[in-house]
Short mmCIF file of C-alpha atoms and ligand atoms in Angstrom, two decimals:
data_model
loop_
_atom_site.label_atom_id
_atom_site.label_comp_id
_atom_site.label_asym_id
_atom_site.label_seq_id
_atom_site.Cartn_x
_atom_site.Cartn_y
_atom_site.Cartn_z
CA UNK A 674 -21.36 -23.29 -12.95
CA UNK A 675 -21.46 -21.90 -9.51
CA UNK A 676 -19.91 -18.22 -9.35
CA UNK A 677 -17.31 -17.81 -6.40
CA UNK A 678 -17.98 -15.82 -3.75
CA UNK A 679 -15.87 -12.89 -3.35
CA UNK A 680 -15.62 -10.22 -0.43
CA UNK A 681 -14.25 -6.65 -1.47
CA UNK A 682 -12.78 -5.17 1.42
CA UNK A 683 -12.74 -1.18 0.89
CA UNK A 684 -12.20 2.46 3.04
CA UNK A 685 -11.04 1.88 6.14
CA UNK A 686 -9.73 3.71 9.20
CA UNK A 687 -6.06 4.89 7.51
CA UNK A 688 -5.42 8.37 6.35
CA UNK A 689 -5.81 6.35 2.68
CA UNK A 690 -9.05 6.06 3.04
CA UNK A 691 -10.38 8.05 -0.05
CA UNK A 692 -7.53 6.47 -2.20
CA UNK A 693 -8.97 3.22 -0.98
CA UNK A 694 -12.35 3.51 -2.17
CA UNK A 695 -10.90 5.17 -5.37
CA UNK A 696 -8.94 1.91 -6.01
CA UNK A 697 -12.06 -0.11 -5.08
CA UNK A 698 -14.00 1.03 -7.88
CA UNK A 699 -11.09 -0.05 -10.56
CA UNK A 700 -11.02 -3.48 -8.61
CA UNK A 701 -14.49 -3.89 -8.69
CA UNK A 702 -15.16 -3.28 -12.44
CA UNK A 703 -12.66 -5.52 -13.29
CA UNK A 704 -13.72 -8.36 -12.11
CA UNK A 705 -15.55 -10.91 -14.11
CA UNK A 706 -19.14 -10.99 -13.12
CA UNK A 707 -19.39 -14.37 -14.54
CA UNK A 708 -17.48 -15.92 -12.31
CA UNK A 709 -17.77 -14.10 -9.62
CA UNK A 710 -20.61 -12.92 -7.07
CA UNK A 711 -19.42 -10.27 -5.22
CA UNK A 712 -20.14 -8.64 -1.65
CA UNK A 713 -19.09 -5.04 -1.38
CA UNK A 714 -17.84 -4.40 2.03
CA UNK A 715 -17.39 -0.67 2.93
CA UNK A 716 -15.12 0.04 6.27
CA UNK A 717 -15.98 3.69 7.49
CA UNK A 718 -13.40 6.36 8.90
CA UNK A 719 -14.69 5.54 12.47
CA UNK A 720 -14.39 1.68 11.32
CA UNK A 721 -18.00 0.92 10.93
CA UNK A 722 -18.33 -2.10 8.23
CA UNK A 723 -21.26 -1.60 5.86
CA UNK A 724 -22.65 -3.53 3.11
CA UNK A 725 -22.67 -1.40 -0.19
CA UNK A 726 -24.84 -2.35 -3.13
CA UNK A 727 -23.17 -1.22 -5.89
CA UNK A 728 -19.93 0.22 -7.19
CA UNK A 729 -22.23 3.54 -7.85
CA UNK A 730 -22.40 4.59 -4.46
CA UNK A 731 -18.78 4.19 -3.79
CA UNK A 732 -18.35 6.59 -6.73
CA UNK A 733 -21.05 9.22 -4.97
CA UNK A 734 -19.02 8.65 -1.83
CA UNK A 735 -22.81 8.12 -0.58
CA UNK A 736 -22.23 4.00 0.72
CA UNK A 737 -21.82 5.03 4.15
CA UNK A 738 -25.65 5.36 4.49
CA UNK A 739 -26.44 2.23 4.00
CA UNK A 740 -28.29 0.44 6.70
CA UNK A 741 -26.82 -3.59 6.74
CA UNK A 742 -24.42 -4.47 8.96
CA UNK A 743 -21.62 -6.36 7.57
CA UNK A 744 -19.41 -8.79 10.24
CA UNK A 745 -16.64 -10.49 8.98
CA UNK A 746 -16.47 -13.44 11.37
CA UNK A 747 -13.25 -15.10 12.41
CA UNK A 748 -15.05 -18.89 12.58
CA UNK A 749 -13.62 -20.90 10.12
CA UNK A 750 -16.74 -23.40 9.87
CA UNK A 751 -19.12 -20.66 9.46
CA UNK A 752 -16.89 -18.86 7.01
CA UNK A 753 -18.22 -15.71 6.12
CA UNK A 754 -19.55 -12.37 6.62
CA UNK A 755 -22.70 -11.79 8.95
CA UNK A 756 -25.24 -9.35 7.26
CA UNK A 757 -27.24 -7.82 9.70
CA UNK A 758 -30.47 -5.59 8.76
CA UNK A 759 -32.56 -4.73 11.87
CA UNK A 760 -33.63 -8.20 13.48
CA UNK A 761 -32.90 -9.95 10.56
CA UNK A 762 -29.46 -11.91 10.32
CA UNK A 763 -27.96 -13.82 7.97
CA UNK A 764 -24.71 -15.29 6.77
CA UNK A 765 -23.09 -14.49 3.00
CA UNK A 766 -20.39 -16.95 2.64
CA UNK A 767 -16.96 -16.02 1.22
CA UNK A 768 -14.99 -18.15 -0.95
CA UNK A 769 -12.34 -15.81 -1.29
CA UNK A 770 -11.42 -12.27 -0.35
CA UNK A 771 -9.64 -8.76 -1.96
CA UNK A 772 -9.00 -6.38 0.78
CA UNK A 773 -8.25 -2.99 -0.72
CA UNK A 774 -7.62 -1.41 2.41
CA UNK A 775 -4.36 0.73 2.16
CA UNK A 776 -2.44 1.71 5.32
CA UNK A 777 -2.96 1.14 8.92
CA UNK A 778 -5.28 -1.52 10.03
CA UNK A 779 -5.42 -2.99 6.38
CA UNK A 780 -2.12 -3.23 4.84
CA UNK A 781 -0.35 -3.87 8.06
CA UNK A 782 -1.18 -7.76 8.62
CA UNK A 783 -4.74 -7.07 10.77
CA UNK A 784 -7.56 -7.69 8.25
CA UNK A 785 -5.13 -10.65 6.98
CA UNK A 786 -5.26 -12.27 10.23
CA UNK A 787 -8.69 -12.13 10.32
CA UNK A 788 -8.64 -13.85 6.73
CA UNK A 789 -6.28 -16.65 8.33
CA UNK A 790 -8.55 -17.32 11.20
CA UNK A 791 -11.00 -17.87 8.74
CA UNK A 792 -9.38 -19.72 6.38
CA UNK A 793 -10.22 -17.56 3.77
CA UNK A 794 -8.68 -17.32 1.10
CA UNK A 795 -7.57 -14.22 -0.04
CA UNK A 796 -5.23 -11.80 -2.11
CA UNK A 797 -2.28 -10.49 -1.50
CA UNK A 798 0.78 -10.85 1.09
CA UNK A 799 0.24 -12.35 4.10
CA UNK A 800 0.51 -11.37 7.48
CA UNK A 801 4.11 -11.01 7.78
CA UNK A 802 5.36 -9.17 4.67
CA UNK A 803 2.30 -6.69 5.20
CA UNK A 804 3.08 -6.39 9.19
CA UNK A 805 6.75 -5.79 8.16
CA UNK A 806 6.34 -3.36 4.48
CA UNK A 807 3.98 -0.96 6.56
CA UNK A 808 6.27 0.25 8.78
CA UNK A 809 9.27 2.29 6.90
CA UNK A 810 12.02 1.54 10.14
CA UNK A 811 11.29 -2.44 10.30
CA UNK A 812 11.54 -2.40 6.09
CA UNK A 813 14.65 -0.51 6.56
CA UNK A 814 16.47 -3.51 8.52
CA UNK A 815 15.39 -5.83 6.12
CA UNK A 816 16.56 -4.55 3.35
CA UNK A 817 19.92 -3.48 4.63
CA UNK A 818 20.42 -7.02 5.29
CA UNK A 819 20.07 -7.21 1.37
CA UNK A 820 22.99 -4.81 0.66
CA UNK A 821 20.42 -2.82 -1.36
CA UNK A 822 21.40 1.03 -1.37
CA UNK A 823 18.97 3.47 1.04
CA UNK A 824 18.84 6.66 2.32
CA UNK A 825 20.82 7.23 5.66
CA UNK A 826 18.32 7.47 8.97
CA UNK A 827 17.55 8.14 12.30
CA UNK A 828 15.15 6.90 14.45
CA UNK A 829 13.23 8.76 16.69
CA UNK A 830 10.47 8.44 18.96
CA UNK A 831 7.66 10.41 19.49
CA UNK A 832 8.63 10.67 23.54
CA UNK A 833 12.03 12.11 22.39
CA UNK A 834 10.29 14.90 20.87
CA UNK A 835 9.86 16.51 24.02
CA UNK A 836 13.24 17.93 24.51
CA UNK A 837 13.59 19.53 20.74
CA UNK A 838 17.01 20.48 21.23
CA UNK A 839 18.42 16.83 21.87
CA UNK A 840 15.99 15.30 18.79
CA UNK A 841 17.63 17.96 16.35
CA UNK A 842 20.91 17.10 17.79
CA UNK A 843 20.52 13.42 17.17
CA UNK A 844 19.50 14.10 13.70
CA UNK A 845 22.48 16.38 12.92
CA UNK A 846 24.86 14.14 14.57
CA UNK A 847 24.59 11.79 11.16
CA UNK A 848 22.37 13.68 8.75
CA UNK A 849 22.76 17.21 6.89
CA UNK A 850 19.86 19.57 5.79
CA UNK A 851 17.73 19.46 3.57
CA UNK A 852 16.35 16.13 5.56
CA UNK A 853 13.06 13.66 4.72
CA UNK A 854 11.03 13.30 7.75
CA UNK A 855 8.30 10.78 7.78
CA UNK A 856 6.00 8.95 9.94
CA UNK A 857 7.18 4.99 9.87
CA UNK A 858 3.84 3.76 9.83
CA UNK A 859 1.86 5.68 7.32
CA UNK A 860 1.18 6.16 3.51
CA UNK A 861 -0.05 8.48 0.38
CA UNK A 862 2.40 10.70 1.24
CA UNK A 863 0.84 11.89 4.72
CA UNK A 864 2.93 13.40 7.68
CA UNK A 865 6.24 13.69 5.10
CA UNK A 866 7.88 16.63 4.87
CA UNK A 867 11.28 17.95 3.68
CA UNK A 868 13.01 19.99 6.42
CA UNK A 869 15.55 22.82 5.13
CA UNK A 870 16.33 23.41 8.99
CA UNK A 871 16.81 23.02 12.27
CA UNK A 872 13.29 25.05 12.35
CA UNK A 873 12.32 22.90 9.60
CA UNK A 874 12.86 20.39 11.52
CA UNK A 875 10.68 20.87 14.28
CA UNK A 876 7.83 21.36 12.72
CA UNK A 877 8.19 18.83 10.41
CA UNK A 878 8.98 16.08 13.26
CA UNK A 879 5.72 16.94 14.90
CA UNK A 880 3.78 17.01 11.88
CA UNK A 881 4.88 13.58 11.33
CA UNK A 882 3.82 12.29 14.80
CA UNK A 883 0.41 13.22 14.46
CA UNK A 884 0.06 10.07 12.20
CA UNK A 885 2.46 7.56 14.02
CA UNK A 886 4.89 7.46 17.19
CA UNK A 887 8.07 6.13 15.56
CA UNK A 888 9.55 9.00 12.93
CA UNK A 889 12.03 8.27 10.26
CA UNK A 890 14.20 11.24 9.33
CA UNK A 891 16.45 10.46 5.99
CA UNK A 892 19.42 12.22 3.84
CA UNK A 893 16.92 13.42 0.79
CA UNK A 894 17.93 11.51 -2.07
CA UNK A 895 17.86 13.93 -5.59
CA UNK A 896 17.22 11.97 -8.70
CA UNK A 897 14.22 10.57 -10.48
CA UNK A 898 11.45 8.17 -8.90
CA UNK A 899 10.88 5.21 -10.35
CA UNK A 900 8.55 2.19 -9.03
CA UNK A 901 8.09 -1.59 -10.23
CA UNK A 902 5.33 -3.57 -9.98
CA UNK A 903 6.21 -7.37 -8.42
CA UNK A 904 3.53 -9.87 -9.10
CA UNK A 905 3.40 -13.81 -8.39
CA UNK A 906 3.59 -16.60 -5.77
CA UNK A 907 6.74 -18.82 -5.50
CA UNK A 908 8.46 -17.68 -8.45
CA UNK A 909 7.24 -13.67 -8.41
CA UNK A 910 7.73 -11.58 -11.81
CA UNK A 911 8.53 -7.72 -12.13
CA UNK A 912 7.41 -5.27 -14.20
CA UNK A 913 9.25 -2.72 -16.07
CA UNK A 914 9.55 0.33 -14.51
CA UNK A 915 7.81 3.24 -13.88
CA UNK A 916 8.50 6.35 -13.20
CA UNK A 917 7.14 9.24 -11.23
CA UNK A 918 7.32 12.64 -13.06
CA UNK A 919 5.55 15.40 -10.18
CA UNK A 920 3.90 18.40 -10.65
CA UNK A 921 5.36 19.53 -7.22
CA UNK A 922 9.06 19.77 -5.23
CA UNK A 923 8.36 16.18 -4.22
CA UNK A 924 5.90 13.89 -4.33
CA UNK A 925 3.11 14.64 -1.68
CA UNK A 926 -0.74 13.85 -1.08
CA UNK A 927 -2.26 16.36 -3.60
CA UNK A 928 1.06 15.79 -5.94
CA UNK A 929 -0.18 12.23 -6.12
CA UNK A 930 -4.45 12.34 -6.48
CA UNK A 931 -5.27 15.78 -7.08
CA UNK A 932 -2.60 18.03 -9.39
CA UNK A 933 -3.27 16.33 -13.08
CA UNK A 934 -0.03 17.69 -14.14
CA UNK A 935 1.43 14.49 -11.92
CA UNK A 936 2.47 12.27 -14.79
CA UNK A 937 3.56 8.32 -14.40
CA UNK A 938 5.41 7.06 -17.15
CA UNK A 939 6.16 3.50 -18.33
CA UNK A 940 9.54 2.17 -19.50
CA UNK A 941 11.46 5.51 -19.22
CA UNK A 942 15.02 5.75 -20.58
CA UNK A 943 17.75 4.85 -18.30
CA UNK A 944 21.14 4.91 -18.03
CA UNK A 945 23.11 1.67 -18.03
CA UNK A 946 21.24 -1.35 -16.32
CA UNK A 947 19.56 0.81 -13.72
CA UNK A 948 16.05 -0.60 -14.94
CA UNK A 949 17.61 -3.90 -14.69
CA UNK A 950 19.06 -3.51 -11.36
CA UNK A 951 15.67 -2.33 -9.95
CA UNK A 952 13.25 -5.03 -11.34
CA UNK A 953 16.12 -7.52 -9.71
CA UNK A 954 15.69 -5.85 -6.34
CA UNK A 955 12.04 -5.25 -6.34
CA UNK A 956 11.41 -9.25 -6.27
CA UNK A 957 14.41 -9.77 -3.72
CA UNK A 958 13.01 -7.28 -1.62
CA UNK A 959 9.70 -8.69 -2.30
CA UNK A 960 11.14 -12.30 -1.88
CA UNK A 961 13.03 -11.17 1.40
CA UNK A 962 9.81 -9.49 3.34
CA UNK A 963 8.53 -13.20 2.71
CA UNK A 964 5.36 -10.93 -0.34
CA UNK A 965 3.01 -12.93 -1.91
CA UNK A 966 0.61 -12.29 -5.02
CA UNK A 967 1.43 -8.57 -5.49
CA UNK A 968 3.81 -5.16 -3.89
CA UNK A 969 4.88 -2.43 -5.43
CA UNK A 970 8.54 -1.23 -4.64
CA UNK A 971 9.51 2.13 -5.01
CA UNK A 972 13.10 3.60 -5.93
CA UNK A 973 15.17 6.73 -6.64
CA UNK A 974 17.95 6.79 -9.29
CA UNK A 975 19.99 9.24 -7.42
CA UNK A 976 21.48 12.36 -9.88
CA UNK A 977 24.78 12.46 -8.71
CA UNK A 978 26.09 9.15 -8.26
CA UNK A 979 23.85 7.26 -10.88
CA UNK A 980 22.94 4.99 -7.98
CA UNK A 981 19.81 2.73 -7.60
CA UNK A 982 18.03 3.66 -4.04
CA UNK A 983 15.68 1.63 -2.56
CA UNK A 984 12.50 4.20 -0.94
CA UNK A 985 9.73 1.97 -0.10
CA UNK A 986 7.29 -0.80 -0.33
CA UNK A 987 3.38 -1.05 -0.40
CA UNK A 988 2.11 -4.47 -0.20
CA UNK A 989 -1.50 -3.21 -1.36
CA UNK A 990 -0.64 -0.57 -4.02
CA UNK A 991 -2.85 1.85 -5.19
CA UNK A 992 -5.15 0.49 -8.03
CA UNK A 993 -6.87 4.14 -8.53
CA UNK A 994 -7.14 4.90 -12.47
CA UNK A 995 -3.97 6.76 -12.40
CA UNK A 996 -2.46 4.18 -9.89
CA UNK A 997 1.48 2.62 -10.88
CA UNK A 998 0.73 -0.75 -9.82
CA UNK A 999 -2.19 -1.73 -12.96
CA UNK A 1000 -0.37 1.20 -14.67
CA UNK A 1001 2.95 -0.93 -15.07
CA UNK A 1002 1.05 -4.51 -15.96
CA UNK A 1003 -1.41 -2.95 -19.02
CA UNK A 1004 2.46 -1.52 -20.23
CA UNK A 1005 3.23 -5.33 -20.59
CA UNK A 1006 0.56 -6.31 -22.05
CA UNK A 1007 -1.57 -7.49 -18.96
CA UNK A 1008 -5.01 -5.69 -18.67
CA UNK A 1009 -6.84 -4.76 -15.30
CA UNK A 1010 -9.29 -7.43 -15.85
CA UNK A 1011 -6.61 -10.33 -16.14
CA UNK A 1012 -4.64 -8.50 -13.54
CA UNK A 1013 -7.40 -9.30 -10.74
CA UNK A 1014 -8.22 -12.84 -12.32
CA UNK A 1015 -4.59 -13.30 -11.92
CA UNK A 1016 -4.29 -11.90 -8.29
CA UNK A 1017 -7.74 -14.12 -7.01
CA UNK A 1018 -6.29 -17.06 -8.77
CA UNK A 1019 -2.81 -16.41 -6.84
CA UNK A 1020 -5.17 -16.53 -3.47
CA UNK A 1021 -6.00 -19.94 -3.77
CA UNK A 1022 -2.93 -20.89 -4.72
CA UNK A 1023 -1.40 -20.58 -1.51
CA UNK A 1024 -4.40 -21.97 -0.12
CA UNK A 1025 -3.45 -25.09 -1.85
CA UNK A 1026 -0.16 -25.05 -1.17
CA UNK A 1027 -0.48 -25.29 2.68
N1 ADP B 122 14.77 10.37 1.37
C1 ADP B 122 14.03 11.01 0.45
N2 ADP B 122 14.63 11.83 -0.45
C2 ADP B 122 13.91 12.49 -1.38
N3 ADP B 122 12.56 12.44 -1.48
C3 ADP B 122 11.89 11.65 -0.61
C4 ADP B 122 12.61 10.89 0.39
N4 ADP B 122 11.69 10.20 1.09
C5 ADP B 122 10.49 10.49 0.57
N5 ADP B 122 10.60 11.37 -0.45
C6 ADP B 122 9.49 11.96 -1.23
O1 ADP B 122 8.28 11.87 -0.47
C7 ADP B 122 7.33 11.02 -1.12
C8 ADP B 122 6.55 10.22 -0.08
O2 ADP B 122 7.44 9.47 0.72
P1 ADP B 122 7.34 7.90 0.84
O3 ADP B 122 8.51 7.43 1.62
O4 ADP B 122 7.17 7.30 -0.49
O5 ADP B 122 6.05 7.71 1.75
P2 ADP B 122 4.53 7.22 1.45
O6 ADP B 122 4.44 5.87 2.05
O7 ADP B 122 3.68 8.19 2.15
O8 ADP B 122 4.35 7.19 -0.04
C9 ADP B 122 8.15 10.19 -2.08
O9 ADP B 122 7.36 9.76 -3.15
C10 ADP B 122 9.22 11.19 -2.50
O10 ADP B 122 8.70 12.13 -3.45
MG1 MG B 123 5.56 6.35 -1.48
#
């Protein structure tokens, strides 16, 4: 039997880049080199796309170096990627694709479209629900059309920064300290800070618009963080839950990859029907952003009132070894191997169903 062809997308130009590549070597080694013949596609920091030979030299951080070219063409007759190694040019064709790109200019709709030009198939969301789950403000709307509970917010813009008086003004007009600031557009954590202040504040907001120009600013929510896992096409299954147990105040960058007393933990007690509650609003929230094949949707259980609280959604979660998202599926029973086979399967699936 013929082995599909399958493109892994990995790095990229987001501040997730390292977590990408980190969740590119999971993907990679679970996939079923039986089936499937793979082409590794690394995407530099500067956005340079580079074919990688093996999953080795994305552990030694060393794939950079290497010397083809790798074009991902938009012509859906010539459907492929164009390897080019001095003079010498030549297409791989792709059957199918898994883009492990997280953030901007991956998880935001871009590399998908490029996919749909194609016609390739490939996994995950589509361009919508990506487009829409990247960016905190737009996810916001969406799911307050749900009724789903979420922290209170402002808005503001990076131009509105300039007079710093007016911007804290606006955020203590409906908001009391401490405050969540965070850049709408961003991920793993970077540009969010907790501001005690209206000094705080300021620095906060402008740490937060070094990574995007729209800035959420929230009422911090205090209670536990717990995440399901949402997986599926037209009828789209959750997880149980998971939750977040952090070696620091909250739960930033080096919280998340680099302090090993950051613990996840699988099917944690909770009170009442709260795990209930969330695994039904992960898949409406999944359902409403219009997800396909997999998201992971993120939640508080706030201490004082009990209450579920939605935080966020990532439409291409973190698949690192210590990652929720593959975390959540081995708990029920579904390994990382089946996890992708399900997930490629899922691509063509919609393929069909156009
Ligand atoms: N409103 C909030 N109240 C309390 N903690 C928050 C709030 N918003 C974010 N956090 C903390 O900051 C972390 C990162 O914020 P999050 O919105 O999840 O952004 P990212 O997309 O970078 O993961 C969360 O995991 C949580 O620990
Ligand atoms: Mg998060």
């Amino acid at each position: 039997m013929e082995k599909t062809r399958l493109l892994i997308l990995f790095g990229g130009q987001s501040e997730e880049h390292e977590v990408s590549c980190r969740s590119a070597v999971t993907v990679i080694r679970a996939v079923d080199q039986e089936k499937y013949e793979m082409l590794l596609v690394g995407v530099t920091k500067e956005g340079h796309w580079v074919k990688t030979d093996d999953v080795s030299q994305i552990e030694k951080d060393c794939w950079q170096k290497g010397k083809v070219s790798a074009v991902l063409s938009p012509d859906a007759v010539n459907r492929g990627v164009w390897l080019m190694d001095g003079k010498k040019t030549e297409l791989w064709p792709v059957d199918a694709a898994f883009s492990v790109l997280h953030g901007r200019l991956g998880e935001d709709g871009s590399i998908q479209g490029i996919f749909e030009l194609a016609r390739i198939p490939y996994v995950g969301c589509g361009i919508l629900s990506p487009a829409l789950a990247m960016d905190k403000i737009y996810t916001k709307k969406i799911v307050e059309s749900l009724g789903i509970r979420q922290a209170k917010y402002v808005v503001l813009r990076k131009r509105e920064l300039a007079d710093r008086e007016k911007a804290a003004g606006l955020v203590e007009e409906h908001l009391s300290y401490p405050v969540f600031v965070k850049p709408s557009c961003s991920g793993s954590s970077r540009g969010v800070s907790q501001a005690k202040n209206r000094g705080e504040l300021w620095d906060s907001l402008a740490s937060a618009a070094r990574y995007d120009s729209k800035i959420l600013v929230e009422e911090t929510i205090v209670g536990r963080e717990l995440e399901c896992a949402v997986l599926g096409g037209d009828d789209p299954r959750a997880s149980g839950v998971g939750e977040i147990l952090s070696a620091a105040d909250f739960y930033d960058y080096d919280a998340k990859y680099n302090n090993p007393q950051s613990r996840t933990a699988a099917d944690p007690e909770l009170p009442g029907d709260a795990a209930g509650e969330i695994r039904r609003d992960a898949v409406e929230i999944f359902q409403a952003i219009d997800g396909w094949g997999m998201a992971r949707v993120d939640f508080f259980l706030e201490e004082k009132t009990g209450e579920v609280v939605f935080n966020e959604m990532n439409t291409i979660p973190g698949f690192t070894s210590i990652s929720m998202y593959p975390f959540l599926w081995e708990s029920r029973g579904l390994s990382v191997e089946n996890l992708v086979e399900r997930l490629i399967r899922l691509a063509f699936v919609r393929e069909k169903e156009r």
